C-alpha atoms as an extended CHARMM CRD file, in Angstrom:
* protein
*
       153  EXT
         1         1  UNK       CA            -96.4520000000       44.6390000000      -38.7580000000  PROA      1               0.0000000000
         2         2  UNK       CA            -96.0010000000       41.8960000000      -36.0890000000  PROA      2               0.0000000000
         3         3  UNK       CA            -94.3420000000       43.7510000000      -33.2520000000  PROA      3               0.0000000000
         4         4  UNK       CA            -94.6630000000       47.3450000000      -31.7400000000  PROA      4               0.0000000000
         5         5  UNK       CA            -92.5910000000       48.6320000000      -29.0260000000  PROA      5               0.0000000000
         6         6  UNK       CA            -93.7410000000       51.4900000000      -27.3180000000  PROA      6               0.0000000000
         7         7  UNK       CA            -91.6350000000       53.8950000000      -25.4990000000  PROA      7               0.0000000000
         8         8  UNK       CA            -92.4270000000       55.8430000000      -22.3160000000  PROA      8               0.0000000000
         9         9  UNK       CA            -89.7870000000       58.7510000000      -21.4320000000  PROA      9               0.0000000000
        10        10  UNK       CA            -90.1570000000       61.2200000000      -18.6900000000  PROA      10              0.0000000000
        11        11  UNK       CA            -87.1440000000       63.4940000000      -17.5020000000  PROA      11              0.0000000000
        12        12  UNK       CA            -88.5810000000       63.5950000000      -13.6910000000  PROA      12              0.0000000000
        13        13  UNK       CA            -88.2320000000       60.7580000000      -11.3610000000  PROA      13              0.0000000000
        14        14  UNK       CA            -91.2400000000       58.7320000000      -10.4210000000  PROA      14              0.0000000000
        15        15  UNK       CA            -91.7020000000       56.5120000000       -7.5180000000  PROA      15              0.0000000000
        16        16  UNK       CA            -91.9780000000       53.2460000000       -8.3380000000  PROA      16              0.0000000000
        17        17  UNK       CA            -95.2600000000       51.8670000000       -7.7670000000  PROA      17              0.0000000000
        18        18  UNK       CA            -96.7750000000       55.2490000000       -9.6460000000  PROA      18              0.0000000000
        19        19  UNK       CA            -99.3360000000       55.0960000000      -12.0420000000  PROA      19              0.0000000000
        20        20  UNK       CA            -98.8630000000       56.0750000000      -15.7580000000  PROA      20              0.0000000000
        21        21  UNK       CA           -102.3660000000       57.6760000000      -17.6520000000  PROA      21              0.0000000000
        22        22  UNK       CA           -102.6280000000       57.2280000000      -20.9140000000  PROA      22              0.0000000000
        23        23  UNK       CA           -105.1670000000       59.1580000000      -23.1420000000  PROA      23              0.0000000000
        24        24  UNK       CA           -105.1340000000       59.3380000000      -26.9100000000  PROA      24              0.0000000000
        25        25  UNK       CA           -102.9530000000       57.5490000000      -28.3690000000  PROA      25              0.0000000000
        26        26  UNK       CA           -103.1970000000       55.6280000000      -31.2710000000  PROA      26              0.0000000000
        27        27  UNK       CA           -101.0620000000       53.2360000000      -33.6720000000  PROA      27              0.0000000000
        28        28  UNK       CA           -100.7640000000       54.7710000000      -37.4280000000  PROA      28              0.0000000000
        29        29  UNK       CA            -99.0830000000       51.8960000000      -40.3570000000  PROA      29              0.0000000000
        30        30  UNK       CA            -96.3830000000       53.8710000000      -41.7190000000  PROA      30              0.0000000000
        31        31  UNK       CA            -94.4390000000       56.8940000000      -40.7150000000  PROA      31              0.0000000000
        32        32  UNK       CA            -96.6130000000       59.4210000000      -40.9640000000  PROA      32              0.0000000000
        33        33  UNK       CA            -99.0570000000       60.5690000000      -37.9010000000  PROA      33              0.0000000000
        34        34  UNK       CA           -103.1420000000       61.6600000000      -38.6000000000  PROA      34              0.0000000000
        35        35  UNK       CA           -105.1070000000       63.9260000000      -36.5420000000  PROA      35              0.0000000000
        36        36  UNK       CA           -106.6550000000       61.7840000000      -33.5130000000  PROA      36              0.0000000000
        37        37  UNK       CA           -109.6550000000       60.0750000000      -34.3460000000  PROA      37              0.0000000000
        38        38  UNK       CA           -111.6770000000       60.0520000000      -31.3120000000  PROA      38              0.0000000000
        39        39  UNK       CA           -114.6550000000       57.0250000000      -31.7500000000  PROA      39              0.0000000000
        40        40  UNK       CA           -118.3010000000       57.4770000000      -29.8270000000  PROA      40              0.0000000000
        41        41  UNK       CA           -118.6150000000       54.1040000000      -27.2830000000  PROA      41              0.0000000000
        42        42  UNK       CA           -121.5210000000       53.1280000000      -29.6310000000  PROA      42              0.0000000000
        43        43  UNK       CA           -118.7370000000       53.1710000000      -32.6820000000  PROA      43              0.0000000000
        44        44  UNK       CA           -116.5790000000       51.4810000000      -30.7280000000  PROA      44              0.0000000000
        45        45  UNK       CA           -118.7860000000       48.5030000000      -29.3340000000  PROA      45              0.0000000000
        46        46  UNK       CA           -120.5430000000       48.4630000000      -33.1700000000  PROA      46              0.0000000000
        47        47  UNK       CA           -116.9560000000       47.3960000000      -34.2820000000  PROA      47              0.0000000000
        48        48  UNK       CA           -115.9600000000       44.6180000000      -32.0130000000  PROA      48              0.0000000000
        49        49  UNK       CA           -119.0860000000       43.2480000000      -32.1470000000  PROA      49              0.0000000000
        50        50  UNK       CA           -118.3270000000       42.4750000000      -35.6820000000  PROA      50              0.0000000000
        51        51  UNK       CA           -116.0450000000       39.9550000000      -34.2510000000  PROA      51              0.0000000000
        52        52  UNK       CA           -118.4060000000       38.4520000000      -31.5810000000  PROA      52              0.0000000000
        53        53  UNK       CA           -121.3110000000       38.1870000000      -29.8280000000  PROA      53              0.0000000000
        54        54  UNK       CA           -123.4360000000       36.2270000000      -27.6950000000  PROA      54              0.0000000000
        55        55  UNK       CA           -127.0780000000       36.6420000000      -26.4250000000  PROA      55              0.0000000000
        56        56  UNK       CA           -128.0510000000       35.2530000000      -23.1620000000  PROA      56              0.0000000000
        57        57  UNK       CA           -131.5310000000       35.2900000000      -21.9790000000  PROA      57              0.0000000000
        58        58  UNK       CA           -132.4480000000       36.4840000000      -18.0730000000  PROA      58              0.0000000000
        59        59  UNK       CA           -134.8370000000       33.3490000000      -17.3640000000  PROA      59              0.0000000000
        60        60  UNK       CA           -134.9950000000       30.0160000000      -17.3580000000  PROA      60              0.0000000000
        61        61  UNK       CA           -136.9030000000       29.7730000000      -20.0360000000  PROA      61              0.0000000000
        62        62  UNK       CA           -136.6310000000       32.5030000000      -22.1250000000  PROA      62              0.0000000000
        63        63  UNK       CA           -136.8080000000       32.7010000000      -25.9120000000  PROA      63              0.0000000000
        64        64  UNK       CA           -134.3760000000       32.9970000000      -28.3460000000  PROA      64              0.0000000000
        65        65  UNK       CA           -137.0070000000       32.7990000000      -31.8650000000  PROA      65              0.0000000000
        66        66  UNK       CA           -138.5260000000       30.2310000000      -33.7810000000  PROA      66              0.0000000000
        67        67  UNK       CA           -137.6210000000       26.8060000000      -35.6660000000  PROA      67              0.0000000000
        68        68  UNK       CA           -139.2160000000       24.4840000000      -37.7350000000  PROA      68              0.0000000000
        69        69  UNK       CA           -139.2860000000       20.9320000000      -37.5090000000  PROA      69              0.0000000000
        70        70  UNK       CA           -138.2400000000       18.9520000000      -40.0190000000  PROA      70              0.0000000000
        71        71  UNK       CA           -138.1350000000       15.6110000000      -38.6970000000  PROA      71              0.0000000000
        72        72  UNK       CA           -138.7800000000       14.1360000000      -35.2970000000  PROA      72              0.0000000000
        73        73  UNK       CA           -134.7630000000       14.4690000000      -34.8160000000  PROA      73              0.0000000000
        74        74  UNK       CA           -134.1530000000       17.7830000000      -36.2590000000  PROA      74              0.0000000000
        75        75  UNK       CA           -134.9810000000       21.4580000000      -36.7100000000  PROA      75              0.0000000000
        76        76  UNK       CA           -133.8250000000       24.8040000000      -38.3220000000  PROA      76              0.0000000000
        77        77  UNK       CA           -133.0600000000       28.0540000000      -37.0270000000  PROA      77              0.0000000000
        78        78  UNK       CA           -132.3460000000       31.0510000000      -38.8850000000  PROA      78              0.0000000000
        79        79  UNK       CA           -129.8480000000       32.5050000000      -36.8490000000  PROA      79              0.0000000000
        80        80  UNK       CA           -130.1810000000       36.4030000000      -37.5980000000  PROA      80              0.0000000000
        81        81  UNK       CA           -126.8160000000       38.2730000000      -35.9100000000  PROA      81              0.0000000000
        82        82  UNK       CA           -127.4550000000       40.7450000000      -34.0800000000  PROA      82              0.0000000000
        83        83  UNK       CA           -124.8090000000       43.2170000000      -36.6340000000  PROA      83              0.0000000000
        84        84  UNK       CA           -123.3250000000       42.2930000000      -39.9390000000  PROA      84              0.0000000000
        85        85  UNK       CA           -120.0580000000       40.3240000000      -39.5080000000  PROA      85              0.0000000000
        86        86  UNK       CA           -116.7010000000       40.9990000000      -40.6170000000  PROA      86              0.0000000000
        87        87  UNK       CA           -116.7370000000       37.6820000000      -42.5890000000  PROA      87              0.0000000000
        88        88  UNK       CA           -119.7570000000       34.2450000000      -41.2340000000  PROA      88              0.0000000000
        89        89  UNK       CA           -118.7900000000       33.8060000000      -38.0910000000  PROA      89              0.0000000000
        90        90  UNK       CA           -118.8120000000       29.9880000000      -36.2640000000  PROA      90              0.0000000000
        91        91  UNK       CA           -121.7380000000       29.7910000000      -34.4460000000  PROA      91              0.0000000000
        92        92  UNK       CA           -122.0860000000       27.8600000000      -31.2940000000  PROA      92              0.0000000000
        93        93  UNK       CA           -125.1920000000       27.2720000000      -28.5630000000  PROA      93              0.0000000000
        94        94  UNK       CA           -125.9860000000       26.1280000000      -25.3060000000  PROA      94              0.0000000000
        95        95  UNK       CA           -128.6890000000       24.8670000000      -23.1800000000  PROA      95              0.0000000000
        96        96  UNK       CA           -130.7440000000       25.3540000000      -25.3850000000  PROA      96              0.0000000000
        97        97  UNK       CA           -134.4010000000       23.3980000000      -26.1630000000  PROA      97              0.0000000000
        98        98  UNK       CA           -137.3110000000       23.4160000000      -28.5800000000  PROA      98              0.0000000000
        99        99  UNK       CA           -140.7350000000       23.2390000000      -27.4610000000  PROA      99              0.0000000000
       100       100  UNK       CA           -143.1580000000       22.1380000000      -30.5780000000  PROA      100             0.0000000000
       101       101  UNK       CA           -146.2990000000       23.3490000000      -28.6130000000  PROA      101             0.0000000000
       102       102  UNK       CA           -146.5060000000       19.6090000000      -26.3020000000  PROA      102             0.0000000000
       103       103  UNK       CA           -143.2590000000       18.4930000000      -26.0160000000  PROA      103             0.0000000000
       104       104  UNK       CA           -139.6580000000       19.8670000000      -25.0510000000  PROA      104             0.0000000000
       105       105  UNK       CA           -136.6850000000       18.3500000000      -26.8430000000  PROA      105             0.0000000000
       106       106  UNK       CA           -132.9760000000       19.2620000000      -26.0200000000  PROA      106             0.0000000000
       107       107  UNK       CA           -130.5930000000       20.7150000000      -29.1260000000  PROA      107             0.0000000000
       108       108  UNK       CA           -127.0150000000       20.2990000000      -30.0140000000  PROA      108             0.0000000000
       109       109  UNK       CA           -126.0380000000       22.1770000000      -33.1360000000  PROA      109             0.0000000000
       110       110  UNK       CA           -125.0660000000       19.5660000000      -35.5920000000  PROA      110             0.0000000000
       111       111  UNK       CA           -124.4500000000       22.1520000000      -38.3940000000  PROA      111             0.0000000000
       112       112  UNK       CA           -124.0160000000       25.4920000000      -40.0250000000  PROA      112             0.0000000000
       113       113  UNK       CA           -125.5650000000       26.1300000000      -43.5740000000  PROA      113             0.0000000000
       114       114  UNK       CA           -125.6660000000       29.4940000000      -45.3380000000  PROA      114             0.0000000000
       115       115  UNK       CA           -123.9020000000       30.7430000000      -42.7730000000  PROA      115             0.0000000000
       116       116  UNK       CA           -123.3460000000       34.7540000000      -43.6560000000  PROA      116             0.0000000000
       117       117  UNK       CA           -122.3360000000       37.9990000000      -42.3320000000  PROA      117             0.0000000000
       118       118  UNK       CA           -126.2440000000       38.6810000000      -41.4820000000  PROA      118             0.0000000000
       119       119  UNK       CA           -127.2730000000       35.7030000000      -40.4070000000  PROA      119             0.0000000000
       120       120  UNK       CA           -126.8280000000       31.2110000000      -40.1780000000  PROA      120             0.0000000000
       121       121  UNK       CA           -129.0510000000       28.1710000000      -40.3990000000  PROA      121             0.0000000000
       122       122  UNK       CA           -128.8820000000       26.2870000000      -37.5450000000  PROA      122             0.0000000000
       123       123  UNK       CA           -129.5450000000       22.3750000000      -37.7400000000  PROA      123             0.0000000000
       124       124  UNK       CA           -130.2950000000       21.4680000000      -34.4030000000  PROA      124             0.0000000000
       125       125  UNK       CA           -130.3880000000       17.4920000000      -33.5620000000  PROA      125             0.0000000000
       126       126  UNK       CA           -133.2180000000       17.0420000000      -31.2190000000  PROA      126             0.0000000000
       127       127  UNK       CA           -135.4070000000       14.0770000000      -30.2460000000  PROA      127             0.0000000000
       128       128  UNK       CA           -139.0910000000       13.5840000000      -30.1150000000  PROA      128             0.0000000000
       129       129  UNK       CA           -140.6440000000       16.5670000000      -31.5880000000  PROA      129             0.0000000000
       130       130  UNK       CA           -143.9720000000       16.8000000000      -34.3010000000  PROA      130             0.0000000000
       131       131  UNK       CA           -142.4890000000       17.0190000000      -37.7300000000  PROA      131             0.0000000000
       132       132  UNK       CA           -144.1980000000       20.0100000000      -39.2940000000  PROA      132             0.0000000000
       133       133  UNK       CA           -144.5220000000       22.1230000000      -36.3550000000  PROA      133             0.0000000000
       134       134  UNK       CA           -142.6770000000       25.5760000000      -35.4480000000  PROA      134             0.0000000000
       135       135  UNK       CA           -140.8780000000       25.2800000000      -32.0440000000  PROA      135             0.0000000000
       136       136  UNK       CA           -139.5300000000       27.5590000000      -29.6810000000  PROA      136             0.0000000000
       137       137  UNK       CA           -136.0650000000       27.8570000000      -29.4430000000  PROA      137             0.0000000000
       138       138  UNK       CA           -135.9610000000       28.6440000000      -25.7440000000  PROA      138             0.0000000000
       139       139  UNK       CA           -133.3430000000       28.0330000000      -22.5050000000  PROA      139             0.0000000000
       140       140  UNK       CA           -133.7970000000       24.7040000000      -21.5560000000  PROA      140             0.0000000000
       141       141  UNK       CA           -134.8080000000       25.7090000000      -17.8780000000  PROA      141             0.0000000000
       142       142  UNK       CA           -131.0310000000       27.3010000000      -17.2900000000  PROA      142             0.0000000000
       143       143  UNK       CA           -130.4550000000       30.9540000000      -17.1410000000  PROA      143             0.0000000000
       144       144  UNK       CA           -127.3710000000       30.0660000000      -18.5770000000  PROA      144             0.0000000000
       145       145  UNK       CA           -128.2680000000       29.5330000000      -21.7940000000  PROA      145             0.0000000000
       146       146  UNK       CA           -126.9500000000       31.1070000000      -24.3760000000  PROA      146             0.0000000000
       147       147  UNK       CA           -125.9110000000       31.4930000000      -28.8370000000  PROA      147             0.0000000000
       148       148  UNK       CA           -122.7840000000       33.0380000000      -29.6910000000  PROA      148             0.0000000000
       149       149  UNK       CA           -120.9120000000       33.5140000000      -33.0220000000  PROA      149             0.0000000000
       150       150  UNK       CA           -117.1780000000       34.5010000000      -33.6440000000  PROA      150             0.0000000000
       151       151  UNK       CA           -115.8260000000       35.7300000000      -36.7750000000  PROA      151             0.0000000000
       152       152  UNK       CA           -112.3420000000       36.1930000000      -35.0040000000  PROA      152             0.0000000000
       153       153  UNK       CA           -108.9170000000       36.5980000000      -37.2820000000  PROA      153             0.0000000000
């Protein structure tokens, strides 16, 4: 189906600036109609979260997990989300540092590997930082920081 018209028919007259309620409806495929399925909020949020999500943190340097240095230039994060996925989403982060216990290091994701409906591995590019070491991925002093992933259609 790409279209759907819907169709609103009263036989008294309404002003016209009035406001039309709507409560339980729902579209059916086919011509047939079901019994109304009414969802619980938690339902509801638990399925569009399948779609997308994205974790802030409330301080300026709050923690997002763990990642371990590979090479003075980059690090992994496993990534897990916070639901399983309707398919691996695309993952995306910002402001976002590592701190390897002495030294802080901004990180730009520079890829995606094993990416799944449960969770991704995170390359990060970063600069500086003790090969061997696990760093905190934290906000890199910005409340704004954030890690996101979209499985959208």
């Amino acid at each position: 189906m790409n279209n759907a018209i819907v169709f609103v028919w009263t036989e008294r007259t309404l002003a016209q600036n009035a406001t039309l309620d709507i409560e339980q409806a729902q579209l059916e495929p086919g011509r047939a109609c079901g019994a109304f399925a009414r969802r619980s909020y938690g339902e509801e949020l638990a399925l569009c979260q399948r779609y997308y999500w994205r974790r802030n943190v409330a301080s300026n340097y709050g923690a997002f997990g763990v990642a371990a240095i590979f090479s003075s230039t980059s690090a992994t994060w496993v990534l897990p989300h916070p639901m399983r996925m309707r398919a691996a989403p695309i993952c995306a982060i910002g402001n976002i540092e590592i701190y390897d216990g002495s030294v802080q290091s901004g990180a730009a994701l520079s890829s995606q590997t094993h990416n799944t409906v449960d969770a991704a591995c995170l390359t990060l590019s970063v600069a500086g930082l003790t090969t061997g070491r696990i760093g905190l991925v934290e906000a890199a002093n910005n409340s704004g920081a954030y890690a996101e992933g979209s499985s959208d259609l």
